[in-house]
PDB file of C-alpha atoms in Angstrom:
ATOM      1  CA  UNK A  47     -16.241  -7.187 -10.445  1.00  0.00           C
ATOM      2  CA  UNK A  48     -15.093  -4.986  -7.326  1.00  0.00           C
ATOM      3  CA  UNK A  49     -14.386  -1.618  -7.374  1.00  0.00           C
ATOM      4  CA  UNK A  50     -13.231   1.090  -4.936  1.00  0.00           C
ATOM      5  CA  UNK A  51     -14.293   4.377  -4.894  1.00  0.00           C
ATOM      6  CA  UNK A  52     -12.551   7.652  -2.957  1.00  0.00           C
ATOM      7  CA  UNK A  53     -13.310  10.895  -3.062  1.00  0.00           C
ATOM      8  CA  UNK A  54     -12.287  13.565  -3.536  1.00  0.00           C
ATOM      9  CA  UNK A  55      -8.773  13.258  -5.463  1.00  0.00           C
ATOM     10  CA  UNK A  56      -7.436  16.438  -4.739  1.00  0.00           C
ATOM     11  CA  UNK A  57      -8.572  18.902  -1.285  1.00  0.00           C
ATOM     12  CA  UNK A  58      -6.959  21.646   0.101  1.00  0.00           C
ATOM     13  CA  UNK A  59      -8.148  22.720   3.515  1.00  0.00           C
ATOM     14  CA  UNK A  60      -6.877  25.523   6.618  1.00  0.00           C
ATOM     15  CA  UNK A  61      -5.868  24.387   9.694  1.00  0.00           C
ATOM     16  CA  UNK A  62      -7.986  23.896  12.078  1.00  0.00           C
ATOM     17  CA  UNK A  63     -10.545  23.073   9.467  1.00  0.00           C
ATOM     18  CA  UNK A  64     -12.850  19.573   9.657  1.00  0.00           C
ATOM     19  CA  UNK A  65     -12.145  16.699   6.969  1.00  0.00           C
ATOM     20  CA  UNK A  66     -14.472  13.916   6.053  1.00  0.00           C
ATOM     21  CA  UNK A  67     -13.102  11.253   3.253  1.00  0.00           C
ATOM     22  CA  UNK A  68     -15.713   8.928   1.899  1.00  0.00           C
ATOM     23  CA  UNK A  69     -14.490   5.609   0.302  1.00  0.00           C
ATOM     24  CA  UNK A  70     -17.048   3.019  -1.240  1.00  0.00           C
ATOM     25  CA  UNK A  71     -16.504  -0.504  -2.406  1.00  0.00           C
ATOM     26  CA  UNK A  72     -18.712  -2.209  -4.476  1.00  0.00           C
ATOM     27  CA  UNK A  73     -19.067  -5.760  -5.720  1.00  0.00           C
ATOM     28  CA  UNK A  74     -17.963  -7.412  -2.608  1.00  0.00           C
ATOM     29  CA  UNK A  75     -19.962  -7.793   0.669  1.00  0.00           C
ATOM     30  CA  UNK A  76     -18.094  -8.010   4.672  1.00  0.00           C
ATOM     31  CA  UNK A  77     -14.813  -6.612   2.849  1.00  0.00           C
ATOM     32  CA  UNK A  78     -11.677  -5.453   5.221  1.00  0.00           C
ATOM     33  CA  UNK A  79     -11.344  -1.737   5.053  1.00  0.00           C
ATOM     34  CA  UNK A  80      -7.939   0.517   5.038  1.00  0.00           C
ATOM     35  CA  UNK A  81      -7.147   4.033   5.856  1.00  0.00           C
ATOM     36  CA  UNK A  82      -3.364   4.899   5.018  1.00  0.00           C
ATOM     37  CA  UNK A  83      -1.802   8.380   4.491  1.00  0.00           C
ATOM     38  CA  UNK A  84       1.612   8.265   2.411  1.00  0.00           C
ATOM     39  CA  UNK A  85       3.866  11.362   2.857  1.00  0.00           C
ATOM     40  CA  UNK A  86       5.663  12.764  -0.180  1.00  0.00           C
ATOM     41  CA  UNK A  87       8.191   9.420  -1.299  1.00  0.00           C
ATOM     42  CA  UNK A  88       7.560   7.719   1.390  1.00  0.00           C
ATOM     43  CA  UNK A  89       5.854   4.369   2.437  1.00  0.00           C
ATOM     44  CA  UNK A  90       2.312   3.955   3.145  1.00  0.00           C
ATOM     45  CA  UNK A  91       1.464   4.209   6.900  1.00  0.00           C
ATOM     46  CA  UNK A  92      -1.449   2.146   8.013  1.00  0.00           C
ATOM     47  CA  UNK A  93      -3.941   4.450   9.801  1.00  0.00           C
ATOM     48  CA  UNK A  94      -7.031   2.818  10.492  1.00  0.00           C
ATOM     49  CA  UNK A  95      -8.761  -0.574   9.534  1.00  0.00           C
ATOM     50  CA  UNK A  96     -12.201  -2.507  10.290  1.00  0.00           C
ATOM     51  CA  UNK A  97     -13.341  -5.797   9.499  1.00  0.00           C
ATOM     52  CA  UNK A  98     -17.099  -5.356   9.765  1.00  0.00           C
ATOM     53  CA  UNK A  99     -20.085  -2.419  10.675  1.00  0.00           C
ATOM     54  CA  UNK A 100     -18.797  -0.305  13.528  1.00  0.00           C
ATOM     55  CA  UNK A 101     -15.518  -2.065  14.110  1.00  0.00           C
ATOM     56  CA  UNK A 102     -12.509   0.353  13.991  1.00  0.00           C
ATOM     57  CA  UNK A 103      -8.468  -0.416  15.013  1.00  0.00           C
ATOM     58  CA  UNK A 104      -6.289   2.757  15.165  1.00  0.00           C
ATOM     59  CA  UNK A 105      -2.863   2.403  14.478  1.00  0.00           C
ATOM     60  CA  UNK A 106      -1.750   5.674  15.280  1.00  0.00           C
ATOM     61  CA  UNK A 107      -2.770   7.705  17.599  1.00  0.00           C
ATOM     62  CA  UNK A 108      -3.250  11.047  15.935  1.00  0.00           C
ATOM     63  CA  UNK A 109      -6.397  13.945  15.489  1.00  0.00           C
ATOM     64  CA  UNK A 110      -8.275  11.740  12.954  1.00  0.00           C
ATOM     65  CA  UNK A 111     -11.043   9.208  13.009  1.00  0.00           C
ATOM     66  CA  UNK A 112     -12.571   6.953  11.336  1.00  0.00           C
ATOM     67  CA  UNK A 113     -15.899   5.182  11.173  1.00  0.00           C
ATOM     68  CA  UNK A 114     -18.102   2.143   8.930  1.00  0.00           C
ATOM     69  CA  UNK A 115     -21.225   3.112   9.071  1.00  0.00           C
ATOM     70  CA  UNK A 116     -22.218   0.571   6.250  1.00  0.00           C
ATOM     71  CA  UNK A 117     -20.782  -2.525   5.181  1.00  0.00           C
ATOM     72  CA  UNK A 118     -19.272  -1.057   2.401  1.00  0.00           C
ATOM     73  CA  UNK A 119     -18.296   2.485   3.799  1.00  0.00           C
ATOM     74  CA  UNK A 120     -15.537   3.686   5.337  1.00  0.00           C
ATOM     75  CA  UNK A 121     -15.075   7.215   6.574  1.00  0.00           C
ATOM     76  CA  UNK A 122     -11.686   9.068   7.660  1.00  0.00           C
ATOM     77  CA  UNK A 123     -12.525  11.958   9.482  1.00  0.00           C
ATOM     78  CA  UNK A 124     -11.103  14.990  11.417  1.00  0.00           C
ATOM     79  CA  UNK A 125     -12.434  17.613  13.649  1.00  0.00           C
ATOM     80  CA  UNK A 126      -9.598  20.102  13.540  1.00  0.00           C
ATOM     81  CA  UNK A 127      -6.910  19.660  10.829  1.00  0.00           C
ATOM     82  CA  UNK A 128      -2.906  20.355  11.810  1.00  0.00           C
ATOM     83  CA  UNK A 129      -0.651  21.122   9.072  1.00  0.00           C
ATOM     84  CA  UNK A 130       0.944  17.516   9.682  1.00  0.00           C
ATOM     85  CA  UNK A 131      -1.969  16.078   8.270  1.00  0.00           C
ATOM     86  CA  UNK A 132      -1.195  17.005   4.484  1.00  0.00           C
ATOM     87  CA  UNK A 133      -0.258  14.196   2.609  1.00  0.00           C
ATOM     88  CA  UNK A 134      -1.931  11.046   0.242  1.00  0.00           C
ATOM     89  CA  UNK A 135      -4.778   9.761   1.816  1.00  0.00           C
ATOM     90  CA  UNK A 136      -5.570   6.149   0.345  1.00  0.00           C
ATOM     91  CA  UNK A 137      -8.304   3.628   0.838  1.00  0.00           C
ATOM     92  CA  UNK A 138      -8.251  -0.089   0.209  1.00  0.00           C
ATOM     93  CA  UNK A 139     -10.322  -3.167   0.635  1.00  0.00           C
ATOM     94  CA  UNK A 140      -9.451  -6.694   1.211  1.00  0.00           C
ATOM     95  CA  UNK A 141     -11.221 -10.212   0.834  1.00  0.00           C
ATOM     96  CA  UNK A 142      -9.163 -10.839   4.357  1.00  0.00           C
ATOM     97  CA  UNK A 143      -7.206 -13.611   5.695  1.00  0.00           C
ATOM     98  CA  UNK A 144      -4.449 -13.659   3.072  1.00  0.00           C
ATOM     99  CA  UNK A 145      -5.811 -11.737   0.264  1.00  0.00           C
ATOM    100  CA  UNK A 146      -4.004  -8.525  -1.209  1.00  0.00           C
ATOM    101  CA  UNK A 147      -5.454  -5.527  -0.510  1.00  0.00           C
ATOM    102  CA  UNK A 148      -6.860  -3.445  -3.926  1.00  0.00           C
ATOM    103  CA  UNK A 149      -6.514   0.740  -3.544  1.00  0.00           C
ATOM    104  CA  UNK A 150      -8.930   3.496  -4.331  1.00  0.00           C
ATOM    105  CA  UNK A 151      -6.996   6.230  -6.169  1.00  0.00           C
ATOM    106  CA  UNK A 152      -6.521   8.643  -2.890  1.00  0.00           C
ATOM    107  CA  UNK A 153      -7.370  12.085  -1.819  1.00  0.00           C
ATOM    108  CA  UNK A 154      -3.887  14.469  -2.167  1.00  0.00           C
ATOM    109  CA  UNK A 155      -4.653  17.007   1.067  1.00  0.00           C
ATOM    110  CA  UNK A 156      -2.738  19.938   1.491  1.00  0.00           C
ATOM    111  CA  UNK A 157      -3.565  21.735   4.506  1.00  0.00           C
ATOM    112  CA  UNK A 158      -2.444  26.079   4.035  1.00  0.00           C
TER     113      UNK A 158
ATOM    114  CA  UNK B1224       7.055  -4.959  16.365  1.00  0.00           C
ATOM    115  CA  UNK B1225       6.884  -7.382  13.619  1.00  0.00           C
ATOM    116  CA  UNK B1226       9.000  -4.899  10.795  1.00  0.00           C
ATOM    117  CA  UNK B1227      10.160  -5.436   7.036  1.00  0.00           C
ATOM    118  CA  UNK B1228      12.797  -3.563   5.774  1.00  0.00           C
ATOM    119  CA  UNK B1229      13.203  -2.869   2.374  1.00  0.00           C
ATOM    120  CA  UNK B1230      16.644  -1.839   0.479  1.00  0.00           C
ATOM    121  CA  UNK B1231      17.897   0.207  -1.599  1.00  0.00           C
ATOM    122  CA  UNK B1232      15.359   3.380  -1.246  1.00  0.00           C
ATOM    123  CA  UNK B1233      16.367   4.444  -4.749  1.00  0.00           C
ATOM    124  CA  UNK B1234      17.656   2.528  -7.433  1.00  0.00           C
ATOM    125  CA  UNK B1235      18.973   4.660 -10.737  1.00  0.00           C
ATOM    126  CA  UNK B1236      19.230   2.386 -13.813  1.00  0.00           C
ATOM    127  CA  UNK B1237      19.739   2.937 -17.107  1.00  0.00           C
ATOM    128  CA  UNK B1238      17.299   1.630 -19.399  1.00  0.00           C
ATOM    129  CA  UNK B1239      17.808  -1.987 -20.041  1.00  0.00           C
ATOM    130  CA  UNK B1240      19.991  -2.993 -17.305  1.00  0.00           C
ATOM    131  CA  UNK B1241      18.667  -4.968 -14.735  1.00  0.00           C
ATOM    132  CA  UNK B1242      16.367  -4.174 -11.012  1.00  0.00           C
ATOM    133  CA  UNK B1243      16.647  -5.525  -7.569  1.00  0.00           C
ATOM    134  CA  UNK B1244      14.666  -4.840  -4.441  1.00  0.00           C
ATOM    135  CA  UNK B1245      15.816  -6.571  -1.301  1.00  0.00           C
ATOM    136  CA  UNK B1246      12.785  -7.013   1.630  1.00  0.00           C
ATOM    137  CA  UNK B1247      13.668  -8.586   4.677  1.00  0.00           C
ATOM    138  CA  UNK B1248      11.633  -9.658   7.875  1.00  0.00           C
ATOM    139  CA  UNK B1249      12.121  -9.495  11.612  1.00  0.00           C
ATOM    140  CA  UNK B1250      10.110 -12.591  11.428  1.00  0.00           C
ATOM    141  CA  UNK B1251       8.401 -14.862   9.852  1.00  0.00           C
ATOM    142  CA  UNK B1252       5.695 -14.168   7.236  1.00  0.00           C
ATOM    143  CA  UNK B1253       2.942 -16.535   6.733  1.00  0.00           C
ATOM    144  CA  UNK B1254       3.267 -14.715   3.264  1.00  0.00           C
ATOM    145  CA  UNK B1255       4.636 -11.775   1.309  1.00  0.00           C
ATOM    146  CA  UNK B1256       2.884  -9.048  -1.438  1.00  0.00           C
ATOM    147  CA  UNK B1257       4.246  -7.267  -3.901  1.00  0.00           C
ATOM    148  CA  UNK B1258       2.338  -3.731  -5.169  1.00  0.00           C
ATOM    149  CA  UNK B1259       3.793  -1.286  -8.020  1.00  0.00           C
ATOM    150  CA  UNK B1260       2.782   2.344  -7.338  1.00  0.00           C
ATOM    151  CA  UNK B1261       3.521   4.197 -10.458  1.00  0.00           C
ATOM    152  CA  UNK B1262       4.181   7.971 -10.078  1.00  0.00           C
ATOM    153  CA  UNK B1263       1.494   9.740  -8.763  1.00  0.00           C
ATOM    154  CA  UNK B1264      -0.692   6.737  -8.771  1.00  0.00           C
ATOM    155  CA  UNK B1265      -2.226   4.024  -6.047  1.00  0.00           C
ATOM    156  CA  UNK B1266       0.122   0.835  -5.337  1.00  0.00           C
ATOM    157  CA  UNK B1267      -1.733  -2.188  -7.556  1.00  0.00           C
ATOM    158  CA  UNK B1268      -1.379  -5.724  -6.327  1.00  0.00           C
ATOM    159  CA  UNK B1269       1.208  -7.655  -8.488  1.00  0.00           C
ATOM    160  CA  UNK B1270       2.190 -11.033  -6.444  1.00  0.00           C
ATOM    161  CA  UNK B1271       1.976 -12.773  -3.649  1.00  0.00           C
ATOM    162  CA  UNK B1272       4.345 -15.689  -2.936  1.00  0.00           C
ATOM    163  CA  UNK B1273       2.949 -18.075  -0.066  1.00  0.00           C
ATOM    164  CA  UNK B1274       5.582 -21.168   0.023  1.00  0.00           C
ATOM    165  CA  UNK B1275       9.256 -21.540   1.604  1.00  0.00           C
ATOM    166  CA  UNK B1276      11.232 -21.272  -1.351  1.00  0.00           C
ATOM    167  CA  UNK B1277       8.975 -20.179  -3.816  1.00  0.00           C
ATOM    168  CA  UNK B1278      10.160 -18.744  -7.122  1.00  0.00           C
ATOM    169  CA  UNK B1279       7.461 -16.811  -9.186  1.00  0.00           C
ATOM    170  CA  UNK B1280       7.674 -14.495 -12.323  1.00  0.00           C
ATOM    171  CA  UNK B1281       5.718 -12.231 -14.658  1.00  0.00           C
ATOM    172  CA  UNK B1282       7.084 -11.536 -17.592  1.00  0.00           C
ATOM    173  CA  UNK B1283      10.677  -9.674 -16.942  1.00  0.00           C
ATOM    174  CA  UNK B1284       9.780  -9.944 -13.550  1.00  0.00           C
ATOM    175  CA  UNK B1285      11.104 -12.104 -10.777  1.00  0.00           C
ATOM    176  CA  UNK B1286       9.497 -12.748  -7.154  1.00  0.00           C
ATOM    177  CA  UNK B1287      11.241 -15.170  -4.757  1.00  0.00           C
ATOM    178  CA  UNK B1288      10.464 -16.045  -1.167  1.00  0.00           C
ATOM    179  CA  UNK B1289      12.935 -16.782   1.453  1.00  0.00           C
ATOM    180  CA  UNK B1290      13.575 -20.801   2.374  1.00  0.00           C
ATOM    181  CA  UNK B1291      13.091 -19.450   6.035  1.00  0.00           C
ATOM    182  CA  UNK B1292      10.003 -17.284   5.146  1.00  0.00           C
ATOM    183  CA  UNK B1293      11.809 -14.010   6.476  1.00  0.00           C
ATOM    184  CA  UNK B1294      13.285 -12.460   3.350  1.00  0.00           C
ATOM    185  CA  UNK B1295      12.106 -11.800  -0.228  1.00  0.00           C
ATOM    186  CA  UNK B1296      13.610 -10.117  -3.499  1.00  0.00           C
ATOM    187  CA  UNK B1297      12.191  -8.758  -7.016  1.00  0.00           C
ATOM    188  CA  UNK B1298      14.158  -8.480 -10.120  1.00  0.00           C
ATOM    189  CA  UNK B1299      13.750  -7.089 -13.194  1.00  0.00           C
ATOM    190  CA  UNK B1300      15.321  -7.856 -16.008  1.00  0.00           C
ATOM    191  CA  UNK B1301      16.038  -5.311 -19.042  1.00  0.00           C
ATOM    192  CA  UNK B1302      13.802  -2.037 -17.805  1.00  0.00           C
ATOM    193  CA  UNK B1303      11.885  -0.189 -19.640  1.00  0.00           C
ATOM    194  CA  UNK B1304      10.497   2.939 -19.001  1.00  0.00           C
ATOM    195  CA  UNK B1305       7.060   1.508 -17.884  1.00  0.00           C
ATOM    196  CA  UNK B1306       9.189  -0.159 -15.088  1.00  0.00           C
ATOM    197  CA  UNK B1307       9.084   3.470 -13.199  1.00  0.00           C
ATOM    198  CA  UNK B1308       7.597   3.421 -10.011  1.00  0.00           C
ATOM    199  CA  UNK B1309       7.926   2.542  -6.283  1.00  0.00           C
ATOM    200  CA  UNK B1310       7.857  -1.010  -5.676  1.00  0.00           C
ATOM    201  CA  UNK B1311       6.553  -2.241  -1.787  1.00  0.00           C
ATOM    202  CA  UNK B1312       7.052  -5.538  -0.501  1.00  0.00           C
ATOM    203  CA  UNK B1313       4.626  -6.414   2.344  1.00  0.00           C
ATOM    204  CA  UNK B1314       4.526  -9.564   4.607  1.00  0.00           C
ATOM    205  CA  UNK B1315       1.453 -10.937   6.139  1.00  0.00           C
ATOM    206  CA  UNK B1316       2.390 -11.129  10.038  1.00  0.00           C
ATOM    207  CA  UNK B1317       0.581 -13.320  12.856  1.00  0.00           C
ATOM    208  CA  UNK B1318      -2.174 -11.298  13.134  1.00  0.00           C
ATOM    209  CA  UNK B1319      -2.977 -11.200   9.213  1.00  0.00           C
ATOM    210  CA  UNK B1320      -2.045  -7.514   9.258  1.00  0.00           C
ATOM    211  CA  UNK B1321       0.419  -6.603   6.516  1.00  0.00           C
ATOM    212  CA  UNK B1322       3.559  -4.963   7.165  1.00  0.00           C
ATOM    213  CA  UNK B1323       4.888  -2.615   4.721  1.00  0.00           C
ATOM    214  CA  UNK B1324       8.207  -2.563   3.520  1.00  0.00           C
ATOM    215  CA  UNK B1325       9.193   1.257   2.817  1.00  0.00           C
ATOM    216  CA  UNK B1326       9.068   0.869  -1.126  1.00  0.00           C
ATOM    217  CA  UNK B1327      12.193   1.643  -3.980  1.00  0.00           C
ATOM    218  CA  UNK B1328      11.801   3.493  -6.073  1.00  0.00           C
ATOM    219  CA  UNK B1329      12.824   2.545  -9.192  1.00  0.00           C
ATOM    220  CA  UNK B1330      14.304   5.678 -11.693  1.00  0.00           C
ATOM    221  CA  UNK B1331      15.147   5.495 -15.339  1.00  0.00           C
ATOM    222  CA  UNK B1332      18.088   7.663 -15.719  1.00  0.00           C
ATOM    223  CA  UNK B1333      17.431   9.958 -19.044  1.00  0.00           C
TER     224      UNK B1333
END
């Protein structure tokens, strides 16, 4: 069966301090891969995505990046962090086409 | 942009009486997702509804799908307390992205 990994579930960083997120699927190979961050009760706003090695689509434009170095690997990354960045990072993974998307259990970031 | 709305933001109920969530599209979805997030969790999967018309449920839950593909709704019948959570609706646009509804969030009042 497929699983999702994310790591790690809580962080709290300074501004102006660099983030890297690591999320893993396994079980599945070519999957489509989501970055979302989801503010205190709020929705979930789509961040990133890629549907193979090296292919990333930003959504919103914003201090953070992401990159698939592996199939199954998907990085969110940030070189300076603001204080807007705090908030539930989550990672999913889709079959595509159709198919729901399944969730990792997200990184909480609080940035002091 | 393609957008889904999603109505009410909060729902109160007391335990036992009954849960809607409205979602309704700019345009039209080729199909439409439900996902529970349960406090401080991840949103799971629950449903997805592909057909004009389509009427699905899950136990005390009930998923329809617009006749015109734009609008969806899911009911619950008799909460419980494991009913807490945000519910999201999202549709699957033209460009198989999904588009997120802003959730409800259902609350049992004590």
């Amino acid at each position: 069966s497929q699983t999702i990994h994310q790591w790690p579930a809580t962080l709290v960083q300074p501004v102006g301090s660099p983030l890297s997120l690591e999320c893993t699927v396994e079980g599945t190979s070519n999957p489509n891969l989501y970055w979302y961050r989801q503010a205190a009760g709020r929705g979930l706003q789509l961040l990133f995505y890629s549907v193979g090695i090296g292919q990333i689509s930003s959504e919103v434009p914003q201090n953070l990046s992401a990159s698939r170095p592996q199939d199954r690997q998907f990085i969110l990354s940030s070189k300076k962090l603001l204080l807007s960045d705090s908030g539930f990072y989550l990672c999913a993974w889709s079959g595509g086409g159709s198919q729901p998307q399944h969730f990792g259990d997200g990184t909480r970031l609080s940035i002091l | 942009g393609q957008q889904v709305m999603q109505i009410p933001q909060y729902q109160h109920v007391q335990e036992g009486e009954d849960f809607t969530t409205y979602c309704n599209s700019s345009t039209t979805l080729s199909n439409i997702q439900w996902y529970k997030q349960r406090p401080g969790g991840h949103p799971v999967f629950l449903i997805q509804l592909v057909k004009s018309g389509e009427v699905k449920k899950q136990k005390r839950l009930t998923f329809q799908f617009g006749e015109a593909k734009k609008n969806s709704s899911l009911h619950i019948t008799a909460t419980q307390t494991t009913d807490v959570g945000t519910y999201f609706c999202a549709g699957l646009g033209g460009n198989y992205q999904l588009i997120w509804g802003a959730g409800t969030k259902l609350i049992i009042k004590p």
